[in-house]
Each structure stands twice: as C-alpha cells, then as structure tokens.
Coordinates of C-alpha atoms in Angstrom, one line a residue:
M26 CA 83.1 91.0 117.5
T27 CA 86.3 92.8 117.9
T28 CA 90.1 90.4 117.8
A29 CA 92.9 91.2 119.0
P30 CA 95.7 92.2 116.2
D31 CA 98.2 90.0 115.5
P32 CA 101.2 89.8 116.6
L33 CA 103.4 89.7 113.7
E34 CA 102.3 92.3 112.0
N35 CA 104.5 94.1 111.9
P36 CA 105.8 95.0 108.6
P37 CA 106.2 97.7 106.8
G38 CA 103.4 97.7 104.5
E39 CA 103.5 96.6 101.5
E40 CA 102.6 98.4 98.0
C41 CA 101.6 97.5 95.4
G42 CA 102.8 96.3 91.6
V43 CA 102.7 97.4 88.1
F44 CA 102.8 94.6 85.0
G45 CA 102.2 96.5 81.5
V46 CA 101.7 93.6 77.9
W47 CA 101.3 94.7 74.9
A48 CA 102.0 91.6 72.7
P49 CA 99.1 90.6 69.6
G50 CA 99.8 87.2 69.5
E51 CA 100.0 85.8 72.7
D52 CA 97.5 85.0 75.6
V53 CA 98.3 88.7 77.4
A54 CA 95.7 87.1 79.9
K55 CA 98.3 84.6 80.9
L56 CA 101.3 86.5 80.7
S57 CA 100.0 89.1 83.0
Y58 CA 99.0 86.2 85.6
Y59 CA 102.3 85.0 86.5
G60 CA 103.7 88.6 86.5
L61 CA 101.1 89.4 88.8
H62 CA 102.7 86.2 90.7
A63 CA 106.2 87.1 90.4
L64 CA 105.0 90.9 91.9
Q65 CA 102.6 88.9 94.6
H66 CA 104.7 90.5 97.4
R67 CA 104.3 94.1 96.8
G68 CA 100.5 93.9 98.1
Q69 CA 98.6 91.0 98.9
E70 CA 95.3 92.5 99.5
A71 CA 93.2 92.6 95.9
A72 CA 94.2 91.9 91.9
G73 CA 93.8 92.5 88.9
I74 CA 93.8 92.6 85.0
A75 CA 92.1 94.7 82.4
V76 CA 92.6 93.8 78.3
S77 CA 91.6 95.0 75.4
D78 CA 90.8 93.5 72.0
G79 CA 91.6 96.3 69.8
S80 CA 88.0 97.2 70.4
R81 CA 86.6 96.9 73.7
I82 CA 88.3 96.7 77.7
L83 CA 87.3 93.6 80.2
V84 CA 87.9 94.7 84.2
V85 CA 88.7 91.0 85.9
K86 CA 89.0 92.0 89.9
D87 CA 89.0 91.0 93.4
L88 CA 90.1 91.3 97.4
G89 CA 91.8 88.4 97.2
L90 CA 96.0 86.8 96.2
V91 CA 96.1 86.9 92.8
S92 CA 96.0 82.7 92.7
K93 CA 92.3 83.4 94.4
V94 CA 90.9 85.6 91.9
F95 CA 91.9 84.2 88.4
D96 CA 90.9 80.5 87.5
E97 CA 91.9 79.1 84.1
S98 CA 87.6 80.2 83.3
S99 CA 88.4 83.9 84.4
L100 CA 91.6 83.9 82.7
S101 CA 89.4 82.7 79.0
T102 CA 87.3 85.5 79.3
L103 CA 90.3 87.9 79.8
T104 CA 91.5 88.0 75.4
G105 CA 92.8 91.1 74.0
H106 CA 96.7 91.9 72.9
I107 CA 96.6 94.5 75.2
A108 CA 97.0 94.2 78.7
I109 CA 97.6 95.4 82.6
G110 CA 97.9 93.6 85.8
H111 CA 97.9 95.6 89.2
C112 CA 98.4 92.9 93.1
R113 CA 97.2 95.9 96.0
Y114 CA 98.8 96.9 98.8
S115 CA 96.0 100.1 99.7
T116 CA 98.9 103.4 101.1
T117 CA 95.6 105.4 100.2
G118 CA 91.6 104.2 100.5
A119 CA 90.5 101.1 102.0
P120 CA 91.4 97.5 101.2
V121 CA 87.5 97.1 99.6
W122 CA 86.6 95.6 96.8
E123 CA 85.0 100.1 95.1
N124 CA 89.0 100.1 95.2
A125 CA 91.2 97.2 94.2
Q126 CA 92.6 97.8 90.2
P127 CA 92.9 98.5 87.6
V128 CA 90.1 101.5 88.2
F129 CA 88.6 102.5 84.5
R130 CA 86.9 104.6 83.4
T131 CA 84.8 105.7 79.9
V132 CA 85.5 108.3 77.9
A133 CA 83.1 110.7 76.8
S134 CA 83.4 111.1 73.5
G135 CA 84.3 107.0 72.1
G136 CA 86.7 105.1 73.9
C137 CA 87.9 103.7 77.5
L138 CA 90.4 102.8 80.2
A139 CA 91.8 101.5 82.3
L140 CA 95.1 102.0 84.8
G141 CA 96.5 100.5 87.9
H142 CA 99.4 102.8 90.3
N143 CA 102.4 101.6 92.4
G144 CA 102.4 104.8 94.8
N145 CA 101.4 107.3 96.5
L146 CA 100.5 111.2 95.4
V147 CA 100.5 114.1 97.9
N148 CA 98.4 116.3 96.3
T149 CA 95.1 114.2 96.1
L150 CA 93.3 117.0 97.6
E151 CA 95.3 119.8 95.7
L152 CA 94.3 118.1 92.7
L153 CA 90.5 116.8 93.5
E154 CA 89.6 120.7 94.8
R155 CA 91.3 122.4 91.7
S156 CA 88.2 120.2 89.6
T157 CA 86.2 120.7 92.1
A158 CA 87.1 125.0 91.8
S159 CA 87.4 125.0 88.1
P160 CA 86.0 122.5 86.4
S161 CA 87.1 123.6 83.3
L162 CA 91.0 123.8 84.8
L163 CA 91.9 119.5 84.4
R164 CA 88.3 119.3 82.5
V165 CA 86.8 117.8 84.9
D166 CA 82.9 117.7 85.7
P167 CA 83.1 117.9 89.5
R168 CA 79.4 115.8 89.8
N169 CA 81.7 112.9 89.3
Y170 CA 84.3 113.4 92.5
N171 CA 82.5 112.1 95.4
R172 CA 82.6 109.6 97.7
D173 CA 80.8 107.0 96.0
T174 CA 83.0 107.5 93.1
V175 CA 86.3 108.3 94.7
G176 CA 88.3 106.5 97.7
T177 CA 91.9 106.1 96.0
D178 CA 94.8 108.6 94.2
S179 CA 94.3 106.3 91.5
D180 CA 91.0 106.5 90.6
L181 CA 91.5 110.1 90.8
I182 CA 94.2 109.6 88.2
C183 CA 92.2 107.3 86.2
G184 CA 89.1 109.9 85.9
L185 CA 90.8 112.3 85.4
L186 CA 93.1 111.3 82.2
A187 CA 89.1 110.6 81.1
R188 CA 88.5 114.1 81.1
M189 CA 90.9 115.6 79.8
A190 CA 90.8 113.5 77.2
D191 CA 87.7 114.9 75.9
D192 CA 89.7 118.7 75.9
P193 CA 89.0 120.0 72.7
Q194 CA 91.7 122.1 73.1
L195 CA 93.5 119.4 72.7
E196 CA 93.4 118.6 69.7
L197 CA 94.9 121.7 68.5
E198 CA 97.9 121.3 69.9
D199 CA 100.9 119.8 67.8
L200 CA 101.5 116.5 69.6
G201 CA 102.7 114.8 67.0
G202 CA 98.8 112.8 65.9
R203 CA 100.1 111.5 69.7
T204 CA 96.6 109.1 70.8
A205 CA 94.2 111.6 72.8
I206 CA 94.6 109.3 76.8
E207 CA 98.3 110.3 75.3
R208 CA 98.2 114.2 75.2
A209 CA 96.0 114.7 78.4
A210 CA 99.0 112.4 79.7
L211 CA 101.1 114.8 79.5
K212 CA 99.5 117.8 79.9
L213 CA 98.2 115.4 84.0
L214 CA 101.1 113.8 84.6
P215 CA 103.1 117.1 85.2
T216 CA 100.9 118.1 87.8
L217 CA 100.8 114.9 90.0
R218 CA 103.5 115.6 92.6
G219 CA 104.3 112.2 94.5
A220 CA 105.3 108.0 93.4
F221 CA 103.5 107.0 91.4
C222 CA 105.0 104.6 88.6
L223 CA 101.5 103.3 86.5
T224 CA 100.2 102.0 83.9
F225 CA 97.8 101.8 81.7
L226 CA 95.7 101.1 78.5
D227 CA 92.8 101.9 76.1
E228 CA 92.0 100.2 73.0
N229 CA 94.5 100.0 70.9
T230 CA 97.6 101.9 73.2
L231 CA 99.8 100.5 76.1
Y232 CA 101.2 103.3 78.3
A233 CA 104.1 103.8 81.1
A234 CA 104.8 106.6 83.5
R235 CA 107.2 107.8 86.4
D236 CA 106.8 110.1 88.3
P237 CA 110.0 112.5 88.4
W238 CA 111.6 111.2 91.0
G239 CA 111.9 107.8 90.1
V240 CA 110.6 106.8 94.1
R241 CA 108.9 103.6 92.6
P242 CA 111.3 100.8 90.0
L243 CA 109.5 100.2 86.8
C244 CA 111.4 98.6 83.5
L245 CA 110.4 97.0 80.4
G246 CA 111.2 94.2 78.6
R247 CA 110.7 92.5 75.2
L248 CA 109.5 89.8 74.5
E249 CA 109.1 88.1 70.8
R250 CA 106.5 89.7 69.7
G251 CA 105.4 91.7 71.7
W252 CA 107.0 94.1 75.3
V253 CA 106.6 94.0 78.9
L254 CA 106.3 97.0 81.4
A255 CA 106.4 95.1 85.3
S256 CA 107.0 96.7 88.2
E257 CA 110.2 95.0 88.9
T258 CA 112.4 92.7 86.4
S259 CA 111.8 89.1 88.8
A260 CA 108.5 90.0 86.7
L261 CA 109.9 90.3 83.2
D262 CA 112.3 86.6 83.5
I263 CA 108.8 84.6 84.9
V264 CA 106.6 86.0 81.6
G265 CA 110.7 84.8 79.4
A266 CA 110.9 88.6 78.5
S267 CA 114.5 90.5 78.5
F268 CA 115.6 93.2 79.9
V269 CA 115.3 96.4 77.9
R270 CA 115.6 98.9 81.0
D271 CA 114.4 101.3 83.4
I272 CA 111.2 103.9 83.3
E273 CA 113.0 107.3 83.3
P274 CA 111.6 109.5 86.1
G275 CA 109.8 112.0 84.1
E276 CA 108.6 109.8 81.2
L277 CA 105.9 108.6 79.5
L278 CA 105.9 105.7 77.5
A279 CA 103.5 104.6 74.7
I280 CA 103.6 101.4 73.0
D281 CA 101.1 100.8 69.7
M282 CA 101.8 99.3 66.4
D283 CA 103.5 101.3 65.2
G284 CA 106.4 100.7 68.3
V285 CA 107.7 102.3 71.4
R286 CA 107.1 106.1 72.3
S287 CA 109.2 108.2 74.2
T288 CA 108.3 111.3 75.1
R289 CA 109.5 113.2 78.9
F290 CA 106.8 115.2 81.0
A291 CA 108.9 116.9 83.7
N292 CA 113.6 116.7 85.2
P293 CA 114.3 113.9 85.8
Q294 CA 115.3 114.4 90.2
P295 CA 116.1 110.9 91.0
K296 CA 115.9 110.4 94.6
G297 CA 114.9 105.7 94.7
C298 CA 113.5 104.3 97.3
V299 CA 116.6 102.9 99.9
F300 CA 113.8 100.5 101.8
E301 CA 113.6 97.9 97.8
Y302 CA 117.0 97.3 99.1
V303 CA 116.5 96.5 102.1
Y304 CA 112.7 94.7 103.1
L305 CA 110.5 95.7 99.6
A306 CA 112.0 93.6 96.0
R307 CA 112.6 90.2 95.0
P308 CA 116.0 89.3 96.4
D309 CA 116.3 87.5 92.7
S310 CA 115.2 90.9 90.7
V311 CA 117.3 94.3 89.6
I312 CA 117.4 97.7 90.8
A313 CA 118.7 100.1 89.2
G314 CA 120.8 98.4 87.6
R315 CA 121.9 97.2 91.4
S316 CA 121.4 93.5 92.6
V317 CA 119.5 93.0 95.2
H318 CA 121.0 90.2 96.3
A319 CA 124.2 91.3 96.6
A320 CA 123.2 94.4 98.3
R321 CA 121.6 93.1 101.3
V322 CA 124.5 90.9 101.0
E323 CA 126.5 93.7 101.4
I324 CA 124.6 95.1 104.4
G325 CA 125.4 92.2 106.5
R326 CA 129.0 92.1 105.5
R327 CA 128.6 96.0 106.3
L328 CA 126.7 95.0 109.9
A329 CA 129.1 93.0 110.5
E330 CA 131.9 95.5 110.4
E331 CA 130.3 98.1 111.7
H332 CA 128.5 95.8 115.3
P333 CA 130.7 92.6 115.2
V334 CA 130.3 90.5 118.3
D335 CA 131.9 87.4 119.9
A336 CA 128.5 84.2 118.7
D337 CA 129.0 80.1 117.3
L338 CA 125.9 81.4 115.1
V339 CA 124.4 84.0 112.8
I340 CA 120.4 82.8 111.6
P341 CA 118.3 84.6 109.4
V342 CA 114.5 85.9 110.2
P343 CA 112.9 84.2 106.9
E344 CA 112.5 85.1 103.6
S345 CA 113.6 88.9 103.9
G346 CA 116.5 88.5 106.5
T347 CA 118.1 85.4 104.7
P348 CA 120.8 87.5 102.4
A349 CA 122.1 90.0 105.1
A350 CA 122.4 86.8 107.6
I351 CA 124.6 85.0 104.8
G352 CA 126.2 88.3 104.7
Y353 CA 127.6 89.4 107.7
A354 CA 128.5 85.3 107.7
Q355 CA 130.5 86.4 105.7
G356 CA 131.4 89.2 107.4
S357 CA 132.1 88.0 110.9
G358 CA 133.8 85.0 109.7
I359 CA 130.9 82.9 112.2
P360 CA 129.4 80.1 111.1
Y361 CA 126.3 80.6 109.1
G362 CA 122.5 78.2 109.9
Q363 CA 119.6 77.7 109.7
G364 CA 117.6 78.4 113.0
L365 CA 114.0 79.2 112.4
T366 CA 111.8 77.5 110.5
K367 CA 109.6 79.7 108.1
N368 CA 105.1 78.6 107.7
A369 CA 105.4 80.4 103.7
Y370 CA 101.0 79.7 103.6
V371 CA 100.7 82.0 106.8
G372 CA 100.1 84.9 104.5
R373 CA 99.4 88.8 105.9
T374 CA 95.3 87.5 106.0
F375 CA 94.3 84.6 107.3
I376 CA 91.7 83.3 109.5
Q377 CA 91.4 84.5 112.3
P378 CA 93.2 81.7 115.8
S379 CA 91.6 80.8 118.3
Q380 CA 92.8 83.0 121.5
T381 CA 94.7 79.5 122.6
I382 CA 97.0 79.8 119.0
R383 CA 97.1 83.2 119.3
Q384 CA 99.1 83.3 122.5
L385 CA 101.3 81.5 120.3
G386 CA 102.2 84.5 118.5
I387 CA 104.9 83.9 116.5
R388 CA 104.7 80.3 116.4
L389 CA 101.7 80.8 113.6
K390 CA 105.1 81.6 111.6
L391 CA 108.0 81.0 112.6
N392 CA 109.1 77.7 114.7
P393 CA 112.7 77.6 116.2
M394 CA 115.1 74.5 115.5
R395 CA 116.1 73.8 119.0
E396 CA 119.0 70.8 118.1
V397 CA 120.0 73.5 115.7
I398 CA 120.1 76.6 118.0
R399 CA 120.2 74.7 121.9
G400 CA 123.7 75.9 123.9
K401 CA 124.2 78.6 120.4
R402 CA 125.0 82.2 120.6
L403 CA 122.8 83.8 118.5
V404 CA 122.9 86.3 115.9
V405 CA 119.4 86.8 114.9
V406 CA 120.1 88.6 111.7
D407 CA 116.4 90.8 110.4
D408 CA 115.3 93.8 107.6
S409 CA 114.1 95.8 110.3
I410 CA 112.6 96.9 113.6
V411 CA 109.3 98.3 112.8
R412 CA 107.0 98.2 116.5
G413 CA 109.5 95.6 117.6
N414 CA 106.4 92.7 118.5
T415 CA 107.8 89.9 116.2
Q416 CA 111.6 90.5 117.9
R417 CA 111.3 90.7 121.6
A418 CA 107.9 86.8 121.0
L419 CA 111.2 86.5 118.6
V420 CA 114.2 86.7 121.3
R421 CA 111.6 85.1 123.8
M422 CA 111.0 82.1 122.0
L423 CA 114.8 81.2 120.6
R424 CA 115.9 81.5 124.3
E425 CA 112.7 78.9 125.9
A426 CA 114.2 77.1 122.7
G427 CA 117.9 76.1 124.8
A428 CA 119.5 79.6 123.0
V429 CA 122.5 81.0 125.8
E430 CA 122.5 84.7 123.8
V431 CA 120.4 86.6 121.3
H432 CA 122.3 89.5 120.0
V433 CA 119.9 91.0 117.5
R434 CA 121.0 93.2 114.7
I435 CA 119.1 95.1 111.3
A436 CA 119.9 95.8 107.4
S437 CA 118.1 99.1 107.8
P438 CA 118.7 102.3 110.2
P439 CA 116.0 103.0 112.6
V440 CA 112.2 103.8 110.8
R441 CA 111.6 106.6 113.6
W442 CA 109.8 108.5 109.8
P443 CA 106.5 107.7 108.3
C444 CA 106.6 107.1 104.0
F445 CA 104.5 109.0 102.5
Y446 CA 105.1 107.9 99.0
G447 CA 104.0 104.3 98.9
I448 CA 104.6 102.2 101.6
D449 CA 102.8 101.7 104.3
F450 CA 104.7 102.7 107.9
P451 CA 102.5 102.8 111.7
S452 CA 102.0 106.7 112.9
T453 CA 105.1 108.4 114.6
T454 CA 104.1 107.3 117.5
E455 CA 103.6 104.0 117.1
L456 CA 107.4 103.3 115.5
I457 CA 109.4 102.2 118.6
A458 CA 112.5 104.0 117.9
N459 CA 111.0 106.5 118.4
G460 CA 109.4 105.8 122.1
A461 CA 112.5 103.5 123.6
D462 CA 114.0 107.0 124.0
G463 CA 115.3 107.2 127.8
P464 CA 118.5 108.0 129.5
E465 CA 120.5 105.4 127.8
G466 CA 120.0 106.5 124.2
M467 CA 117.4 105.0 121.2
L468 CA 119.1 101.8 121.0
E469 CA 119.6 101.2 124.2
G470 CA 115.4 101.0 125.2
V471 CA 114.8 99.6 121.8
R472 CA 117.2 96.5 123.1
R473 CA 115.8 96.0 126.8
S474 CA 112.4 95.9 125.2
I475 CA 112.9 92.8 122.6
R476 CA 114.5 91.8 125.8
A477 CA 117.9 91.3 123.2
D478 CA 121.9 91.1 124.4
S479 CA 121.9 92.8 122.1
L480 CA 121.2 95.3 119.4
G481 CA 123.4 97.0 116.8
H482 CA 121.8 99.1 113.1
I483 CA 123.1 99.2 110.1
S484 CA 124.1 102.5 109.0
L485 CA 122.2 105.0 107.1
E486 CA 126.2 105.1 104.9
G487 CA 126.7 101.7 104.9
L488 CA 123.4 101.1 104.0
V489 CA 122.9 103.4 100.5
A490 CA 126.8 102.5 100.2
A491 CA 125.7 98.8 100.0
T492 CA 123.6 100.3 97.3
E493 CA 126.2 100.8 94.9
Q494 CA 123.5 103.9 95.1
P495 CA 125.0 107.9 95.4
L496 CA 122.9 109.0 98.3
T497 CA 121.5 112.1 95.8
R498 CA 120.3 109.0 93.9
L499 CA 118.4 107.8 97.1
C500 CA 114.9 109.0 99.5
T501 CA 116.1 107.5 102.4
A502 CA 112.9 110.2 104.5
C503 CA 112.4 106.5 106.7
F504 CA 115.2 106.9 108.6
N505 CA 116.1 111.1 108.3
G506 CA 112.9 113.2 107.7
V507 CA 114.0 114.2 104.8
Y508 CA 111.4 113.8 102.2
P509 CA 112.6 115.2 99.0
I510 CA 109.1 115.6 98.4
Q511 CA 107.8 117.8 99.3
L512 CA 104.3 117.4 101.6
P513 CA 101.0 118.8 102.2
D514 CA 99.4 120.2 106.0
E515 CA 99.7 116.4 107.6
A516 CA 95.1 116.8 107.1
A517 CA 96.0 116.1 103.8
L518 CA 97.7 113.1 103.6
G519 CA 96.9 109.1 105.5
K520 CA 95.0 106.5 103.9
S521 CA 91.7 108.2 104.1
V522 CA 92.6 111.5 102.8
L523 CA 89.5 110.6 100.2
E524 CA 87.2 108.9 101.7
G525 CA 83.9 111.4 102.5
Q526 CA 85.4 114.0 99.9
V527 CA 81.7 115.7 98.0
G528 CA 82.8 117.0 94.9

C-alpha cells in the first residue's frame, strides 16, 4: 500500500555519527552506547557497536534508534577494551540492515577489521571500477564486489582496507613498524575523494581518519584510562572525556598500548561544512573552536540587523531554531517567547497516521500555545527552508491560532544546491528556492508560497561571520554552488550509485 509522505519530512537529512574508544579496564561497549546517544541526532536509521578484546571482534547492529538496538543483554556480550560505534543516516545505499554499520571484514592473512564512516565519497564508482579493472592496483579481488556485498561507500572502504592489508609489498616498505591495517590506510586514504570521518579497529588498535578537506567534524578526547574519538564534543562530555583536540584534515590516528600515533596522509585543505553550525550539530558541541550555540545566537543577532520588522514577539521553531530566535530577540529588542510546543516523542520514523490524523500535518510534531500568540505580530525563526512544507503548514496553523501577522526569519541563506558530502538534501528541482522564481524575485516567490507576511534569510556573509571561521575554510556549496571537492558526472552520484553494480 502506498501512503502519502509525511508533510513534515522536510528538513535536510542528517548524516552519521561515529564514536571510538580505547580504554583497557573500562566497559567500552557502554561508553559507546552513551556516546551514540549523544550523536543520535546525526542519524536515526540504524546503530551499531563493534568491540575487540584483543583476539576477536564482535559486532552488534540493527535498524532503529540506539535505544532500540541495544539493551543490557546485547551490551553484555560486547566485552573488550576497544570499541567503535555508529549511528546512521543513509547518504549512499538504502536504509536496510545490510548497510548498517560498523561494517566488518576478515583479512585473508589473519585478523579482522570493523569500520564506521560519517560523510560521503564522490569517487565511489571510480574506486570500484579501478579495483575491478586492475585488482593488482588496489590488491582487491573484484569477485568480492557485487550487488550482494557492497551497497555503501563505507563497505567499499572497509573491503579495500582489508584486501590491501594483505599486500606483500607493504611489508617491504619502511613505514616505521606500523600495523598492516595502518599501512593499508596510508595507501588507500589518499585515493578517496569526498567527505569522510572514519573510526575503525582491528584486534589491538583503534584508528581514526579525516578527509583532507575536514568537511565533517571529528575530535579526540582523553579518559583517565584511555582515549575517545567522536563526531562531536558533546559525545565526549557524556562519557566524561576531556577534549584534547580536533583530528586534523588529512590526518590518520592510531591508538594502542604504545599511545597515540599521528600521520599525515594528505595536505590539509580545510573546508568545514557551514551547515553544521546552522542545523546538524548539537548546540552544546564545539566545532573548530567555536561553540555551536554561540554561533547560532550570533546568527540570530545578525539576522535581526539584516531583516528587522515591527513585531510583538519572537518565537522559535523548536529545537534547532531556538538559539537563533534568542539572538534575534536580543538584536531586535522584541520580547522572546515560547509559542510552539514540540512533541519530543515523534521522531523521523513513527507509525503511519490515519488519513484524518495526517491531515492535521504539523500538529503531529508542533502545537501552538494559543494564549501566548493570540493577537500577536510574530517573528518565527527557523534554521532553514528546504521544500517549504513545514513553514507553509506552520504559518497556516499560527494564523488559525490567532496570530495577527507571521514574519518568517531563516538562520541560513536559501538552499539552492544539493550536498554530495554527507547531507541528504532533496534534488535541485525539489528545493523551494529553485522553484519559486518569478517576476518579483525568488524570495518573494517563496514568501508567497509559504504565505508569510514577510520573509528574511541571513546573508552568506552574515552566516560566515557568525561562525568566526574564514570563508576560505568553509564549504558553502549548498548556498552558492561552489563545490570544494571536484564532482564526477551526475551518473556517478546519488544514494544508489553502488546498488546493482557487479564486479
């Protein structure tokens, strides 16, 4: 049976969250479990944890939220001193069990490997074709790469690492006594193009790698008896780890009994995703030294300067619009209020509502506080407009609840280009900013579409200034179409690029 799409499945799809811990004497599975809870916002389709006890690697993973996948019983089976964790939102490969992470491979010469990936490669087909056409080039058996075994770029990376670890040539090179997996990574990572933050492990070592552009965040933390890796600093906080530093773009880390080893596999060309500051990251995280919450409040202040309006109350679209709404109130002098209540128990996936309930649309997730907004001229602050479904329904609901005027303010520039580096934006034709052009201009077309009294987006210059990062170190492709990592032909991009490929 075909059901109508949820009218609120409107925000950009999150990416993934990765976590890693090396801590003899600690319950690394439970540390990973709580670390993944802190990263749950980055992906709600699947979750998994892999643990090594020094002789074997066990993996538990499934579709669903972290709290659904794991319980005391499953965590008790994961004993060891090294672990990696992953929560997934699919950017390559369908949201099916086979594509849940961590992915796992055996190494023919002995041992195993498990890997988690946040990001998205743009040369996935090229890697697959190279391995198929010339197995000796990457030391990969192409028979292992077909529609049954590879559905994601993450799976391909793990398979390539496992095969390259068997390359006898690596044993002849002087690489400072590094492990076979470490040697293989130093050969493979420079050939990957796109966004990748990796945590992976063999029986004795925890590894992390970040792409040369540093598109996605990844940081290192210190426990009393070990080390932690995480996509965001909030995950360090929840397990009691102190922040040490960000993993540098183009850096490979290896953590074992000898401590932390750092190796550069590529020259850094920093292009951190500016959308992390707008929507993706938790507000209590710090990215590139800048508090995400502070950046969002500053975005709101600048938004008030760029798009002032005479109004009675500033309200956020919770939760991601809240810091910017606070900043807008501070910058404008208009009182801040909580005019919408969010149902925290309606997530990305829930039981399909009946047609009657579906027609209520936005009320499944948000409900107006009538006594707060009745008779008011409202400024409604949201993080972004993608398709416009949420804002259109929200404006209508607020007017029905008694708002006299509804002025929409957006804490990001218009989204006009898709992301190929780990965020699942709709196609270009589905983005409202590309479909509302008219004789009065794009912004007026969007305003009319969502039926707001006025509409204002922060400028790209204002957004960049709020991050306190130079424009040269940020990826802003979704706003201006300037892609810092060269893209292949359109046919080599997309979620299903690997599905149906046969070696």
